[in-house]
Short mmCIF file of C-alpha atoms and ligand atoms in Angstrom, two decimals:
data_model
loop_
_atom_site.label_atom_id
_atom_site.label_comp_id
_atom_site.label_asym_id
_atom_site.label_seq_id
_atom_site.Cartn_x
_atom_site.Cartn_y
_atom_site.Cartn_z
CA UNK O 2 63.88 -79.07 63.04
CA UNK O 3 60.02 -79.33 63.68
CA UNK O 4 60.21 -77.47 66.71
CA UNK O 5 62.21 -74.90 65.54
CA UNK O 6 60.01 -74.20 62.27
CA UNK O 7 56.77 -72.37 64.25
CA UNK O 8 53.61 -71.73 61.42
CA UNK O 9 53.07 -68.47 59.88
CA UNK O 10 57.09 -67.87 60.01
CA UNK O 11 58.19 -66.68 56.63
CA UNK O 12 61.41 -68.77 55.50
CA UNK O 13 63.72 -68.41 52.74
CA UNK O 14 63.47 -71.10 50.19
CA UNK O 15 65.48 -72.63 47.06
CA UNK O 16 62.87 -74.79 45.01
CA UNK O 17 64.55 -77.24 43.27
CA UNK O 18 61.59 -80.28 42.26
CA UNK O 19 58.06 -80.02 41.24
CA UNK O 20 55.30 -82.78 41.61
CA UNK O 21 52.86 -83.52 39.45
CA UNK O 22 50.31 -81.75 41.79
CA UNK O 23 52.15 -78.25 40.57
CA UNK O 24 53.49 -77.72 43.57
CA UNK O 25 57.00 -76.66 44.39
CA UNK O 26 59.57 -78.68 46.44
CA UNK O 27 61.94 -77.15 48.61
CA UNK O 28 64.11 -78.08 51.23
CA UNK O 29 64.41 -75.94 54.78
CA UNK O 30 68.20 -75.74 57.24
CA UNK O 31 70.33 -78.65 57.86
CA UNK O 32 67.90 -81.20 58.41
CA UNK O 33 66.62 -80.63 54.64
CA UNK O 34 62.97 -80.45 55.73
CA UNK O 35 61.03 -80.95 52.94
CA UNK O 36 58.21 -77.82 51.85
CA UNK O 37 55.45 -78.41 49.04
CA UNK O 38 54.45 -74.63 47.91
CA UNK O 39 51.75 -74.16 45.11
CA UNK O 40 52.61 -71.71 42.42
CA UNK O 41 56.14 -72.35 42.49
CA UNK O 42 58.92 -73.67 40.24
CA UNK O 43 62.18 -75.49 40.23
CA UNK O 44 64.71 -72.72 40.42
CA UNK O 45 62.49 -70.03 42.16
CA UNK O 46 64.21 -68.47 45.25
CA UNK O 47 61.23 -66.79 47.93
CA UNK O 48 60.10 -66.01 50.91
CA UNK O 49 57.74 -68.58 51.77
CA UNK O 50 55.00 -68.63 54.70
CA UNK O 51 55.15 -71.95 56.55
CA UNK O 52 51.15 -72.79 56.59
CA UNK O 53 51.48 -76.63 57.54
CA UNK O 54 53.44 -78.57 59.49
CA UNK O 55 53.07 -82.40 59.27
CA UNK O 56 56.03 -84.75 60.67
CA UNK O 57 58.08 -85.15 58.26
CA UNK O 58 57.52 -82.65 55.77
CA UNK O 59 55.11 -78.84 55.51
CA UNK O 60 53.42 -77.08 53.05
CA UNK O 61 54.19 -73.10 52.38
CA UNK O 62 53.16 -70.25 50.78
CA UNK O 63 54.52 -68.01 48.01
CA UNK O 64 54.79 -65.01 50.04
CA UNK O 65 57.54 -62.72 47.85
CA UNK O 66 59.59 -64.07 44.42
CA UNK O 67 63.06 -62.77 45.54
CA UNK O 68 64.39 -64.32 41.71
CA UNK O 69 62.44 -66.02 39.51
CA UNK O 70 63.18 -69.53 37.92
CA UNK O 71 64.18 -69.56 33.96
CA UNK O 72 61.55 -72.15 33.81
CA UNK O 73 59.14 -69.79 34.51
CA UNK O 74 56.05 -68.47 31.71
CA UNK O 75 53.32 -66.42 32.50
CA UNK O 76 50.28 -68.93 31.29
CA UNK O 77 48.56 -67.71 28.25
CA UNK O 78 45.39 -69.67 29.01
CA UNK O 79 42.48 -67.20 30.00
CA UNK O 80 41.12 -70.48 32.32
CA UNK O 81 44.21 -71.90 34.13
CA UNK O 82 44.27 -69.91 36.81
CA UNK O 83 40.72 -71.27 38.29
CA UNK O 84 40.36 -74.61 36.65
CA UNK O 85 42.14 -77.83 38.13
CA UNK O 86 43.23 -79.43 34.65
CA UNK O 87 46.71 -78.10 33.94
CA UNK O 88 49.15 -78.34 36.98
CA UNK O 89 52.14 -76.90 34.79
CA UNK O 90 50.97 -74.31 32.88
CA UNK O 91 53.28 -71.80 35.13
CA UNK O 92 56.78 -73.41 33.42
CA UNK O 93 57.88 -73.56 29.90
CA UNK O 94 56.90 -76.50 27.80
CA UNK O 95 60.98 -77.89 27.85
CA UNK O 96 61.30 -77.52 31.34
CA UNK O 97 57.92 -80.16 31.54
CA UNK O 98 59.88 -82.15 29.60
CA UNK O 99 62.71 -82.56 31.17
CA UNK O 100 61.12 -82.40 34.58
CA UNK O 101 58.67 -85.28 33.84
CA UNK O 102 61.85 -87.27 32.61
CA UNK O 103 62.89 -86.91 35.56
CA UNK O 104 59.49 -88.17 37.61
CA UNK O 105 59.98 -91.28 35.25
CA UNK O 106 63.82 -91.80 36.51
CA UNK O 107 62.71 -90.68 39.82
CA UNK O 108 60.43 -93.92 40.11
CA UNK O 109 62.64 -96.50 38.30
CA UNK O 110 65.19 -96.18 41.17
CA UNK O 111 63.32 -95.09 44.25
CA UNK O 112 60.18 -98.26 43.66
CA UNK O 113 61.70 -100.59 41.14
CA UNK O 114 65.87 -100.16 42.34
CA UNK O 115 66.65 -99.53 38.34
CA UNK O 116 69.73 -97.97 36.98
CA UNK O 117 69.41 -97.74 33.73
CA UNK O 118 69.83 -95.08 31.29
CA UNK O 119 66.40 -93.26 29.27
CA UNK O 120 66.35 -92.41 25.46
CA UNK O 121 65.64 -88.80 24.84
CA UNK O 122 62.15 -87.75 26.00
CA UNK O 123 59.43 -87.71 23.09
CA UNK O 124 57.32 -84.19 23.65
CA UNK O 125 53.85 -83.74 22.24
CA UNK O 126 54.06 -82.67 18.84
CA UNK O 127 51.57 -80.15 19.94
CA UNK O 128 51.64 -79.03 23.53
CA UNK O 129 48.46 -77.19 23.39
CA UNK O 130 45.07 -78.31 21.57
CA UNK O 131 46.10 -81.83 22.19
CA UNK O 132 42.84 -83.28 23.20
CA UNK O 133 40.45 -85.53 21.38
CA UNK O 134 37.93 -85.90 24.22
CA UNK O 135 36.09 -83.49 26.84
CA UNK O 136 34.39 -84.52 29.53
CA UNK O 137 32.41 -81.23 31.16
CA UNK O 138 30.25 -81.59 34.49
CA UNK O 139 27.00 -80.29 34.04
CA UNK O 140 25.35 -78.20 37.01
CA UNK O 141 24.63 -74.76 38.38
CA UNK O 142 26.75 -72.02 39.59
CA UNK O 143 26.08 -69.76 42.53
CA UNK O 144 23.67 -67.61 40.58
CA UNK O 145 21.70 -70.89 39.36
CA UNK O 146 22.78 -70.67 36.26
CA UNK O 147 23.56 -74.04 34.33
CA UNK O 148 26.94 -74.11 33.59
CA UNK O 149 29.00 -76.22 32.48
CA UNK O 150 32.39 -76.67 32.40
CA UNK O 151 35.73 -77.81 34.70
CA UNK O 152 35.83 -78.32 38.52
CA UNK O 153 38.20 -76.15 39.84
CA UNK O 154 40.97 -76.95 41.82
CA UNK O 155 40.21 -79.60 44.62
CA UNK O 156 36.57 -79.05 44.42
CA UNK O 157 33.44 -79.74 42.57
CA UNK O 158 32.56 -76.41 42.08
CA UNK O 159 31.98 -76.05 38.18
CA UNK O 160 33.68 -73.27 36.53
CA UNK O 161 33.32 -71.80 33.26
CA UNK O 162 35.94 -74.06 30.59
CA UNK O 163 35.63 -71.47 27.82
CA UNK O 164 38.67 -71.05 25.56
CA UNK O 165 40.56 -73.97 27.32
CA UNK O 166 43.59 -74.27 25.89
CA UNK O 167 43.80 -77.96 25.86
CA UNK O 168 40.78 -78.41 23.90
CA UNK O 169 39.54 -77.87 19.88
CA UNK O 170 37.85 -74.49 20.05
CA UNK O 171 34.64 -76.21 18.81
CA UNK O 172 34.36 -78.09 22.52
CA UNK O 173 34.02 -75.06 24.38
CA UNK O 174 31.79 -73.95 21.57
CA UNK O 175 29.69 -77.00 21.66
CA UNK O 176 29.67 -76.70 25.86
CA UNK O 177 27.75 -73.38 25.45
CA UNK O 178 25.36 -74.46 22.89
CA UNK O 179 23.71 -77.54 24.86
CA UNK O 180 24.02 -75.19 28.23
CA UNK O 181 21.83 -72.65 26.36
CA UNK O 182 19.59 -75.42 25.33
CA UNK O 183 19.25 -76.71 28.39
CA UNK O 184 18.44 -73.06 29.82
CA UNK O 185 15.65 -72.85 27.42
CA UNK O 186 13.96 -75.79 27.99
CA UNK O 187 14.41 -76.06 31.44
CA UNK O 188 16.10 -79.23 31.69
CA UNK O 189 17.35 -79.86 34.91
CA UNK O 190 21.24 -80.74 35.63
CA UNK O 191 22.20 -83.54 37.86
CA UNK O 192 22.88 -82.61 41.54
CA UNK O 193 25.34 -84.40 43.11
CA UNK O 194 24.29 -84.04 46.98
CA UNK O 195 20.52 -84.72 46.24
CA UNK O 196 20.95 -87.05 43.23
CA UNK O 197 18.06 -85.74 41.57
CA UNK O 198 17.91 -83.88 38.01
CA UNK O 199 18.45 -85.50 34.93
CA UNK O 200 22.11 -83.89 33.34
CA UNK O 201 25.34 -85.00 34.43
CA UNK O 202 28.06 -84.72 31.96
CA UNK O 203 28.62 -83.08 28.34
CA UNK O 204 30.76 -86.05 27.16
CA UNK O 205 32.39 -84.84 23.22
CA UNK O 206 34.71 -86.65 21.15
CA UNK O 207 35.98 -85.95 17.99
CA UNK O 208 38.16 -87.22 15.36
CA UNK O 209 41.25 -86.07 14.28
CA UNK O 210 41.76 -87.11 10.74
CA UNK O 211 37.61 -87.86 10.37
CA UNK O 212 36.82 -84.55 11.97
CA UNK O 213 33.78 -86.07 13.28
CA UNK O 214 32.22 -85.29 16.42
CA UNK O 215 30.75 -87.13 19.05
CA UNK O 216 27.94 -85.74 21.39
CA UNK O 217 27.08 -87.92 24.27
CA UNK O 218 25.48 -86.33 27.61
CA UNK O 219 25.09 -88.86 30.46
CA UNK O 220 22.36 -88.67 31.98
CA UNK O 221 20.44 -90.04 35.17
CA UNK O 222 17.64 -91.13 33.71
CA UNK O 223 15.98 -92.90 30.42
CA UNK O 224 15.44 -90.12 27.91
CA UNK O 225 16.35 -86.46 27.28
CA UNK O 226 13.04 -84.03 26.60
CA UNK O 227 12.67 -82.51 23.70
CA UNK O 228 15.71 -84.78 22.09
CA UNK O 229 14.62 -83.87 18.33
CA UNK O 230 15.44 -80.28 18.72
CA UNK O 231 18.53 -81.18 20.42
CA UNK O 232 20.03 -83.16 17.73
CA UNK O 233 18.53 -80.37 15.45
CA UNK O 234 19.77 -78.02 17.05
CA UNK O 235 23.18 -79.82 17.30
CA UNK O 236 23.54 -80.74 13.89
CA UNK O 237 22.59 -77.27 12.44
CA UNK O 238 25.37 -75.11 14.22
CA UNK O 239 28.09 -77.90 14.07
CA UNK O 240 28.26 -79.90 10.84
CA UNK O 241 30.73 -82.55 11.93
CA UNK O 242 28.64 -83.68 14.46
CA UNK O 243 27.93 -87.01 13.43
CA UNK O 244 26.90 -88.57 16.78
CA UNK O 245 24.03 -87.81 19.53
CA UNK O 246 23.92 -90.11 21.96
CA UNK O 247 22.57 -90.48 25.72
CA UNK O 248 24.71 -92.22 27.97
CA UNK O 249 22.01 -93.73 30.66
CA UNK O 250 23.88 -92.92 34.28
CA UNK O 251 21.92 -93.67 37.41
CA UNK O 252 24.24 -94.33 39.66
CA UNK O 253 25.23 -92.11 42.76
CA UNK O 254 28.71 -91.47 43.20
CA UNK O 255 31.74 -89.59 40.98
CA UNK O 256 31.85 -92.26 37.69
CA UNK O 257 31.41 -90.41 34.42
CA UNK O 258 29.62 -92.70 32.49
CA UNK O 259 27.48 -96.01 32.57
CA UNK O 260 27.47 -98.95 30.89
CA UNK O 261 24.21 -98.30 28.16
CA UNK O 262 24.44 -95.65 25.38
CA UNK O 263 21.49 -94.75 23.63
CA UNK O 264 21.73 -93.52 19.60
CA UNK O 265 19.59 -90.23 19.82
CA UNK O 266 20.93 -89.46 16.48
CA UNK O 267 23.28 -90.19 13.59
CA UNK O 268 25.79 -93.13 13.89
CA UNK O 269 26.38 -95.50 16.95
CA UNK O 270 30.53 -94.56 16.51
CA UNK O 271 32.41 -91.73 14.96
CA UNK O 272 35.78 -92.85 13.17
CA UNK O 273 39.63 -92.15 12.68
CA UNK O 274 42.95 -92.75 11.93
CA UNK O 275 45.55 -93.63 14.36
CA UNK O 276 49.12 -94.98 13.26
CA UNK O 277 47.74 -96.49 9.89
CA UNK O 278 44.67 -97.70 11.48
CA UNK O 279 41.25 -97.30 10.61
CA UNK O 280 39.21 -96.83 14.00
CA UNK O 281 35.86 -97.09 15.23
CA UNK O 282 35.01 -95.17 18.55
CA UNK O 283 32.32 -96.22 20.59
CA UNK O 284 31.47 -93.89 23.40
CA UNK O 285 32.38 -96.51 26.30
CA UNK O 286 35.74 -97.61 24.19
CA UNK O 287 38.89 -96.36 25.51
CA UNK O 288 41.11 -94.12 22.63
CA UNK O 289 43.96 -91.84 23.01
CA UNK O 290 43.24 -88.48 23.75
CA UNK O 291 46.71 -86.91 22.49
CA UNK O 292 46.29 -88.04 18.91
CA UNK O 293 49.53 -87.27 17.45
CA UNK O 294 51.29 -88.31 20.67
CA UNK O 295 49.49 -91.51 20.19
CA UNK O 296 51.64 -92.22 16.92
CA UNK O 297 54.88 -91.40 18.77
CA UNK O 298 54.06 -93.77 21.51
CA UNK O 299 53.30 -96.99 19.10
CA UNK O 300 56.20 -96.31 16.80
CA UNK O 301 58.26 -96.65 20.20
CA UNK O 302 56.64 -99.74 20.56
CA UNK O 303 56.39 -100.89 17.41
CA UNK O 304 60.22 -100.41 17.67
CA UNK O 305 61.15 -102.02 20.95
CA UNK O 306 58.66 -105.27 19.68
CA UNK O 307 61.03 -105.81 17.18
CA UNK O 308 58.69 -108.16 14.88
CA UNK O 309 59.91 -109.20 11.74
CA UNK O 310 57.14 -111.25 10.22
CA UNK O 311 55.98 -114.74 11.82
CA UNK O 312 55.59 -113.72 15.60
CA UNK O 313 52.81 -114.38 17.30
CA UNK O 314 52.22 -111.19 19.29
CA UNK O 315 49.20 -110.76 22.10
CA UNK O 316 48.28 -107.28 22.76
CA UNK O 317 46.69 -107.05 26.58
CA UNK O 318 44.64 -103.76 27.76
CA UNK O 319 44.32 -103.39 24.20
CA UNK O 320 41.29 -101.25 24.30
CA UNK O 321 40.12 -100.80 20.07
CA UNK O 322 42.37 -102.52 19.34
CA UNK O 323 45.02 -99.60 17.81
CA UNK O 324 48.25 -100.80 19.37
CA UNK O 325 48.41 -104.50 18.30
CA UNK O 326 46.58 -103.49 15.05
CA UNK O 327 49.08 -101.22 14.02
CA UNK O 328 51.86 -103.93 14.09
CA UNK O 329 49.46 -106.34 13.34
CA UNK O 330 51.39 -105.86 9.39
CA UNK O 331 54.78 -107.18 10.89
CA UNK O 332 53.80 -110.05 12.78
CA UNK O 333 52.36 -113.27 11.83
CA UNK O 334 49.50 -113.65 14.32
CA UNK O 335 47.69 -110.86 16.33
CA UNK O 336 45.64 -111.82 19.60
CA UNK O 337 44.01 -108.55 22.17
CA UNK O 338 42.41 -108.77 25.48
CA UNK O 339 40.38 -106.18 26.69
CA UNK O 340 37.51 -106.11 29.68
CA UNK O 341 35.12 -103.76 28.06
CA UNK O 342 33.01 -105.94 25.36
CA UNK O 343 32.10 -102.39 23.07
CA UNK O 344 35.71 -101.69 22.81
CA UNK O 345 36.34 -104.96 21.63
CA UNK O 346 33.60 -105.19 19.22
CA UNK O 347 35.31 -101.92 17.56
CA UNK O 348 38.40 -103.87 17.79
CA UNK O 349 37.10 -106.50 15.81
CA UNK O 350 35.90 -104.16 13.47
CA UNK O 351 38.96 -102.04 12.86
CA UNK O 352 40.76 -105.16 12.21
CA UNK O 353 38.50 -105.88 9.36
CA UNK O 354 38.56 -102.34 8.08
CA UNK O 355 42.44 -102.33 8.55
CA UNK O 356 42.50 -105.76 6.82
CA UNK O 357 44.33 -107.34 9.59
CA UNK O 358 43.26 -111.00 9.11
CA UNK O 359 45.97 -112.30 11.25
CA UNK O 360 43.92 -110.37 13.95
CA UNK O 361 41.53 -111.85 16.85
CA UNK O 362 40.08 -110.10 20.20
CA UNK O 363 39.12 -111.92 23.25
CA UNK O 364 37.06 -109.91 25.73
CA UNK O 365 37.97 -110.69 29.46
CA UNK O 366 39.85 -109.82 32.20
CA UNK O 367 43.46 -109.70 32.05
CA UNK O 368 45.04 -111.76 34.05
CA UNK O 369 42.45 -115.00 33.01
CA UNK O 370 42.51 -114.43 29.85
CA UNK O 371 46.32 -114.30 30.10
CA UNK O 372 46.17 -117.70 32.48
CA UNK O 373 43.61 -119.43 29.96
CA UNK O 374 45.54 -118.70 27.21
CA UNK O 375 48.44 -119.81 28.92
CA UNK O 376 47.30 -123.17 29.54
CA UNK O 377 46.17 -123.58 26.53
CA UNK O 378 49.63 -123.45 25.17
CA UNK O 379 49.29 -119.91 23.81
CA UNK O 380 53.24 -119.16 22.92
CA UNK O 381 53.48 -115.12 22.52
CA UNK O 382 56.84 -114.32 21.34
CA UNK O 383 56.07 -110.48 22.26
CA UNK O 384 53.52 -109.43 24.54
CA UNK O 385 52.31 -105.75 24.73
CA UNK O 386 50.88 -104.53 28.11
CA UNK O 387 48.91 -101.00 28.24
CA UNK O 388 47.06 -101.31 31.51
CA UNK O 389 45.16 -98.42 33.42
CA UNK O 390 46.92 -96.44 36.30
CA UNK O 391 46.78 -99.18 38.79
CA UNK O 392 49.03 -101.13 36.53
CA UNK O 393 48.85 -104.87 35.50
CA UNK O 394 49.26 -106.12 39.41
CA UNK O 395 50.64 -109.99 39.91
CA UNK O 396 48.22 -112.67 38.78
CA UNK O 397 48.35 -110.74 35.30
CA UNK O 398 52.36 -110.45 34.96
CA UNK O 399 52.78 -114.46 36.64
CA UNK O 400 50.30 -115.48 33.52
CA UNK O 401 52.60 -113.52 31.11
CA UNK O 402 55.81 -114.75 32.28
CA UNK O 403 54.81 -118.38 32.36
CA UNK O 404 53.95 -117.57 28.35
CA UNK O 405 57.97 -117.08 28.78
CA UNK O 406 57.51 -114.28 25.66
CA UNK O 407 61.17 -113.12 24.45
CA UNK O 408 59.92 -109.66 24.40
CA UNK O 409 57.47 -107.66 26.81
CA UNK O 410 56.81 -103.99 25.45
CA UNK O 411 55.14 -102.28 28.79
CA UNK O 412 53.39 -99.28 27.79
CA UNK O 413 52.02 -97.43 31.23
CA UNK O 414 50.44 -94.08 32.28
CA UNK O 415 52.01 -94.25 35.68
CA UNK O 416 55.44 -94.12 36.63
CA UNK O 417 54.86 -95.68 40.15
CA UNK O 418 52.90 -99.15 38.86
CA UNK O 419 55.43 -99.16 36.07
CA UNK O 420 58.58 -99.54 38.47
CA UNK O 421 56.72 -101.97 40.61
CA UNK O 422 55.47 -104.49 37.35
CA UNK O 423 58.86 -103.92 35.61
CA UNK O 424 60.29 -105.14 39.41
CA UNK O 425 58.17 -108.34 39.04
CA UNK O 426 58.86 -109.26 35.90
CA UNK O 427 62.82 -108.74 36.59
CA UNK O 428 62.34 -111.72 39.58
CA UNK O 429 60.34 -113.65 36.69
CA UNK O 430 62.99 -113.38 34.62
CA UNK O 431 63.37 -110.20 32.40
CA UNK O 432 66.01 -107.67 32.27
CA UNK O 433 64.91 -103.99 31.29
CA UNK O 434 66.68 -102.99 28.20
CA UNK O 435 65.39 -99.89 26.70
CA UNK O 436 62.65 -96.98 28.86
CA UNK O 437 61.37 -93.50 26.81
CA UNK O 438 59.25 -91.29 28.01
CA UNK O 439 56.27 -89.84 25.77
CA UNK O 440 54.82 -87.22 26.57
CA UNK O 441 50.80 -87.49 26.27
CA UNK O 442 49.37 -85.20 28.45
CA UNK O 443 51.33 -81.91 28.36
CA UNK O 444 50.17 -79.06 30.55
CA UNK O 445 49.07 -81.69 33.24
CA UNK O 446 50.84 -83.79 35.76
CA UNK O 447 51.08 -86.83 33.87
CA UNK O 448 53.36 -88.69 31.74
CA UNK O 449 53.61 -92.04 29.58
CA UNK O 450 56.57 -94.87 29.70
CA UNK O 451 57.56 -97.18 27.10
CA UNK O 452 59.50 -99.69 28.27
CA UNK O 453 61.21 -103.00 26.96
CA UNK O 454 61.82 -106.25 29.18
CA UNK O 455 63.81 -109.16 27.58
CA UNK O 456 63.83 -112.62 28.79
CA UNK O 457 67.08 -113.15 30.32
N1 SAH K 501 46.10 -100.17 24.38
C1 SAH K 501 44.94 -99.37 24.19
C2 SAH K 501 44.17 -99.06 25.46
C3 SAH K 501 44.94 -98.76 26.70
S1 SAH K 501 44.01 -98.16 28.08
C4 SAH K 501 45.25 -98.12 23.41
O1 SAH K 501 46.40 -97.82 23.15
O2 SAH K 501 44.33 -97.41 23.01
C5 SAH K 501 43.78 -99.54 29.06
C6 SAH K 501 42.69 -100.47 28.62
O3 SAH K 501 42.65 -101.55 29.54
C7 SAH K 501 41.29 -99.87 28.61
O4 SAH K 501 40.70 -100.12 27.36
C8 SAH K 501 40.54 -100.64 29.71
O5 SAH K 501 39.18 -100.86 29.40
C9 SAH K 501 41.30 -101.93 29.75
N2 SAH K 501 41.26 -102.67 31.02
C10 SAH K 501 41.24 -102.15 32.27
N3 SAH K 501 41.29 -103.14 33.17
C11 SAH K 501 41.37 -104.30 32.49
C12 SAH K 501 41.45 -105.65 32.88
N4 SAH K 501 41.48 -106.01 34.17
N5 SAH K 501 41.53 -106.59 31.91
C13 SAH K 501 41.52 -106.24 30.60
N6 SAH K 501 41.44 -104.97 30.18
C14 SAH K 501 41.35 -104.00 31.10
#
């Protein structure tokens, strides 16, 4: 099929998939060779211009829309069509739905070999405004302006992130305000290829019940010039800002933020609410961005726990602290892991706040803390796993299933690492029973699993 398929030729094509890239998926004559074409949507049929050719599948080009998809909504986002955030602003919000559903499905049986049925798909309860956190480079455009805003698509150049549609209209408003300031008083961003200047990222977080806003630039270097009028200048235009702080980055390299904040201003961590519990953010702490998703997801997991009073339940990759915490009512005895020590220090203190005396944090990695507390006799009758993309990997899932829990509740952010731990634990002895999909992130190409393993 190769040789017959010559670039440039312009082929007709059905799309019938969509990755989480954006891209269309279609498949070309009898041998079903497989085309990825940006700007395209499951149901589309076009003329498409073959542009790549790699063994076993190309990439094309939208050359004419001969019928469009149903799926298909012209995006209403005045940024979308130059930043790199949302991959699926060009379909309706249902068809994301239903199309991440099937990524999910798609992953269970191709990398784990499941067939089992999903509950209905929880959306966002808000598909647009979602966000809780920004994080904005900070550099120069081709005119040397500063600017500040979103790398476009597969690039670092910086475009401008006004009116982003994900985002609180304050965050765009607060991303002109410090560029402006940093115009004035000639404060130089951070360029990447030189690794001089001092500004890297605009870093803002904000509440959704408190309402309070977080400020945080990282920067490569000790101290920001001129700080007071910063803060003052801050704190006069935006009143919930209740946080300035300087995140001290002097590292080369692509990592947002390093490990030492510095208080310029106000309080050390802005609070909230999440699922009944009282939170304290730290900059470095990890929180949900999709507050009201956030709820969805831990009912789900509150549900597929199943506690009814004396468990003992250990909550690893627990971050704050939020998941375990907001169980922590329903079970007898509450114990989190987490690597980064700030998070768990606000873990510790939500727990107080929340009242959750049955509550204690260990910080450490995973999978020792999982083995350690596994030799000493630690007996978790559910265990709640929330790791980062990469996924819990084997040391960490051995440790849990020699705890021999009845319950694991696997909460994960990618489908792929999901299908392979939920594979592992099935040779150590669990049988999936229940999978849901939440959607976190909608607009973008990713999408959150809840699933429940029982001890066989
Ligand atoms: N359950 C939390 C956080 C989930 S995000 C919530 O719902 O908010 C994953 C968390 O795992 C992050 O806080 C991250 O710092 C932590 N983490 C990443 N690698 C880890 C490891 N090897 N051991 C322990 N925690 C880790």
């Amino acid at each position: 099929m190769v040789q017959q398929l010559e670039k440039n030729q312009i082929i007709p094509l059905e799309i019938t998939g969509l990755t989480s890239e954006g891209n269309g998926v279609g498949h070309y004559g009898p041998d079903r060779f497989a085309f990825f074409v940006p700007n395209t949507a499951p149901g589309d049929r076009a003329q498409v211009r073959v542009v790549k050719l790699l063994k076993n599948y190309g990439y094309g080009r939208l050359e004419q829309l001969d019928k469009p998809s149903e799926d298909r909504i012209s995006s209403s986002c005045p940024v979308s069509g130059q930043c790199g955030g949302c991959s699926l602003r060009h379909i309706s919000y249902e068809a994301e739905c239903r199309i991440k559903n099937g990524w999910i499905q798609d992953s269970l049986r191709r990398l784990g070999g499941f067939q089992i049925s999903m509950e209905p798909f929880q959306p966002s309860p808000d598909p647009d405004r979602y966000r809780n956190k920004a994080q904005y480079p900070v550099g120069r455009d081709e005119n040397g302006r500063i600017q500040i805003g979103f790398y476009a698509k597969r690039s670092h150049r910086i475009v401008d992130s006004g009116g982003c549609l994900l985002h609180p209209p304050v965050f765009s408003e607060i991303a002109q305000a410090v560029g402006e300031f940093l115009t004035g008083h000639k404060i130089e961003p951070y360029d990447e290829a030189s690794g001089r200047g001092l500004v890297r990222h605009l870093y803002i977080r904000m509440g959704k019940i408190s309402g309070e806003i977080m400020v945080c630039l990282a920067v490569n270097g000790e101290t920001l010039p001129h700080a007071k009028g910063f803060v003052q200048e801050l704190t006069s235009k935006f009143p919930m800002v209740s946080s300035v702080v300087l995140n001290v980055n002097r590292k080369k390299g692509n990592v947002i933020l390093g490990d030492r904040c510095v208080t310029l201003w106000g309080k050390d961590a802005i609070r909230d609410v999440l699922a009944g519990v009282e939170v304290e953010l730290s900059p470095l702490s990890f929180y949900q961005v999709n507050h009201d998703s956030a709820e969805k997801l831990y009912q789900i997991a509150g549900e597929y726990a199943g506690l009814s009073g004396g468990e003992v339940l250990l909550d690893l990759y627990c971050g704050a602290g939020t998941i375990g915490l907001s169980m922590a009512g329903r079970c007898g005895r509450l114990i989190g892991v987490e690597v980064i020590p700030e998070a768990v220090e606000n873990a510790r203190e939500n727990a107080r706040r929340s009242g959750a005396h049955n509550a204690e944090f260990l910080c450490g990695d995973a999978d020792q803390a999982a083995a350690q507390l596994a030799e000493k006799g630690i007996r978790p009758d559910v265990v709640v796993l929330d790791p980062p993309r990469k996924g819990c990997g084997a040391a960490t899932l051995e440790a849990v299933a020699s705890m021999s829990p009845e319950r694991i509740v696997m909460v994960s952010c990618n489908p792929a690492t999901m299908a392979r731990d939920c594979r592992l634990l099935e040779e150590k002895g669990y049988r999936m029973t229940r999978i849901r999909g939440v959607d976190m992130f909608p607009r973008t190409g990713h999408v959150e699993t809840v699933v429940l393993m029982i001890k066989k």
